[in-house]
mmCIF file of C-alpha atoms in Angstrom:
data_model
loop_
_atom_site.group_PDB
_atom_site.id
_atom_site.type_symbol
_atom_site.label_atom_id
_atom_site.label_comp_id
_atom_site.label_asym_id
_atom_site.label_seq_id
_atom_site.Cartn_x
_atom_site.Cartn_y
_atom_site.Cartn_z
ATOM 1 C CA ALA S 1 9.405 13.014 16.990
ATOM 2 C CA THR S 2 7.983 14.519 20.107
ATOM 3 C CA GLY S 3 4.387 14.619 21.301
ATOM 4 C CA ASP S 4 3.743 17.999 19.689
ATOM 5 C CA SER S 5 5.287 17.157 16.292
ATOM 6 C CA LYS S 6 2.940 16.887 13.334
ATOM 7 C CA VAL S 7 3.035 13.729 11.241
ATOM 8 C CA ALA S 8 3.251 15.930 8.125
ATOM 9 C CA ASP S 9 6.754 16.868 9.273
ATOM 10 C CA PHE S 10 8.098 13.332 8.727
ATOM 11 C CA MET S 11 5.598 11.474 6.515
ATOM 12 C CA THR S 12 6.431 10.308 3.007
ATOM 13 C CA LYS S 13 5.025 13.060 0.810
ATOM 14 C CA ASN S 14 4.454 11.119 -2.421
ATOM 15 C CA PRO S 15 4.506 7.394 -1.595
ATOM 16 C CA VAL S 16 4.740 4.623 -4.153
ATOM 17 C CA ALA S 17 1.213 3.337 -4.729
ATOM 18 C CA ILE S 18 -0.675 1.078 -7.090
ATOM 19 C CA SER S 19 -4.119 1.389 -8.599
ATOM 20 C CA ALA S 20 -6.993 -0.813 -7.486
ATOM 21 C CA GLU S 21 -7.095 -1.964 -11.124
ATOM 22 C CA ASP S 22 -3.520 -3.337 -11.003
ATOM 23 C CA ASN S 23 -2.916 -7.072 -10.563
ATOM 24 C CA CYS S 24 -0.834 -9.080 -8.085
ATOM 25 C CA ALA S 25 2.166 -9.128 -10.426
ATOM 26 C CA VAL S 26 2.294 -5.315 -10.441
ATOM 27 C CA ALA S 27 1.950 -5.214 -6.652
ATOM 28 C CA SER S 28 4.685 -7.835 -6.204
ATOM 29 C CA ALA S 29 7.026 -5.997 -8.563
ATOM 30 C CA ALA S 30 6.538 -2.690 -6.718
ATOM 31 C CA ILE S 31 7.089 -4.330 -3.335
ATOM 32 C CA ARG S 32 10.315 -5.962 -4.556
ATOM 33 C CA GLU S 33 11.646 -2.929 -6.438
ATOM 34 C CA TYR S 34 11.076 -0.467 -3.614
ATOM 35 C CA ARG S 35 11.664 -2.979 -0.786
ATOM 36 C CA LEU S 36 8.300 -2.201 0.823
ATOM 37 C CA LYS S 37 6.531 -3.905 3.703
ATOM 38 C CA SER S 38 3.217 -2.345 2.723
ATOM 39 C CA LEU S 39 1.877 -0.719 -0.413
ATOM 40 C CA PRO S 40 -0.922 1.869 -0.611
ATOM 41 C CA VAL S 41 -3.744 1.169 -3.063
ATOM 42 C CA VAL S 42 -5.336 4.204 -4.707
ATOM 43 C CA ALA S 43 -8.529 4.566 -6.743
ATOM 44 C CA GLY S 44 -6.803 5.069 -10.092
ATOM 45 C CA LYS S 45 -3.662 6.184 -11.884
ATOM 46 C CA ASN S 46 -4.791 9.808 -11.811
ATOM 47 C CA ASP S 47 -6.863 9.583 -8.630
ATOM 48 C CA ARG S 48 -4.704 9.305 -5.508
ATOM 49 C CA GLU S 49 -7.655 8.682 -3.174
ATOM 50 C CA LEU S 50 -6.454 6.052 -0.717
ATOM 51 C CA LEU S 51 -8.590 2.911 -0.789
ATOM 52 C CA GLY S 52 -6.449 0.628 1.325
ATOM 53 C CA CYS S 53 -3.063 -0.936 1.835
ATOM 54 C CA ILE S 54 -1.516 -4.275 0.851
ATOM 55 C CA ARG S 55 0.924 -5.923 3.244
ATOM 56 C CA ALA S 56 3.805 -7.693 1.493
ATOM 57 C CA ARG S 57 3.522 -10.849 3.617
ATOM 58 C CA ARG S 58 -0.203 -11.160 2.989
ATOM 59 C CA LEU S 59 0.254 -10.702 -0.756
ATOM 60 C CA MET S 60 2.971 -13.356 -0.849
ATOM 61 C CA SER S 61 0.783 -15.775 1.129
ATOM 62 C CA TYR S 62 -2.028 -15.214 -1.366
ATOM 63 C CA VAL S 63 0.258 -15.726 -4.374
ATOM 64 C CA PHE S 64 1.768 -18.913 -2.908
ATOM 65 C CA LYS S 65 -1.692 -20.285 -2.144
ATOM 66 C CA GLN S 66 -2.777 -19.607 -5.733
ATOM 67 C CA LEU S 67 0.345 -21.341 -7.050
ATOM 68 C CA GLU S 68 -0.297 -24.388 -4.858
ATOM 69 C CA GLN S 69 -3.879 -24.613 -6.098
ATOM 70 C CA THR S 70 -2.736 -24.287 -9.710
ATOM 71 C CA LYS S 71 -0.014 -26.889 -9.223
ATOM 72 C CA GLY S 72 -2.443 -29.290 -7.522
ATOM 73 C CA GLY S 73 -4.913 -28.877 -10.361
ATOM 74 C CA GLN S 74 -2.182 -29.483 -12.934
ATOM 75 C CA GLU S 75 -1.020 -32.652 -11.157
ATOM 76 C CA LYS S 76 -4.571 -34.011 -11.173
ATOM 77 C CA ARG S 77 -4.851 -33.320 -14.912
ATOM 78 C CA ASP S 78 -1.465 -35.023 -15.467
ATOM 79 C CA GLY S 79 -2.505 -38.049 -13.367
ATOM 80 C CA LYS S 80 0.127 -37.408 -10.671
ATOM 81 C CA ALA S 81 -2.172 -36.731 -7.743
#
């Protein structure tokens, strides 16, 4: 692209996106299936208004942190901690 090119000439026209109502499992599945580094978040299934973007690394960090907290809580309940 040169300085006078328009981004519309090379942007992704209909990107994969998830709804703000979707959960982390849906986001993770989309990131894996489409091999994405980031995933747009839209207002709803029929409303493509962009609300934000999820970065794959940040989502994975969040999921791992949740798993660690769940595991730690389980170990305490089992008397292993």
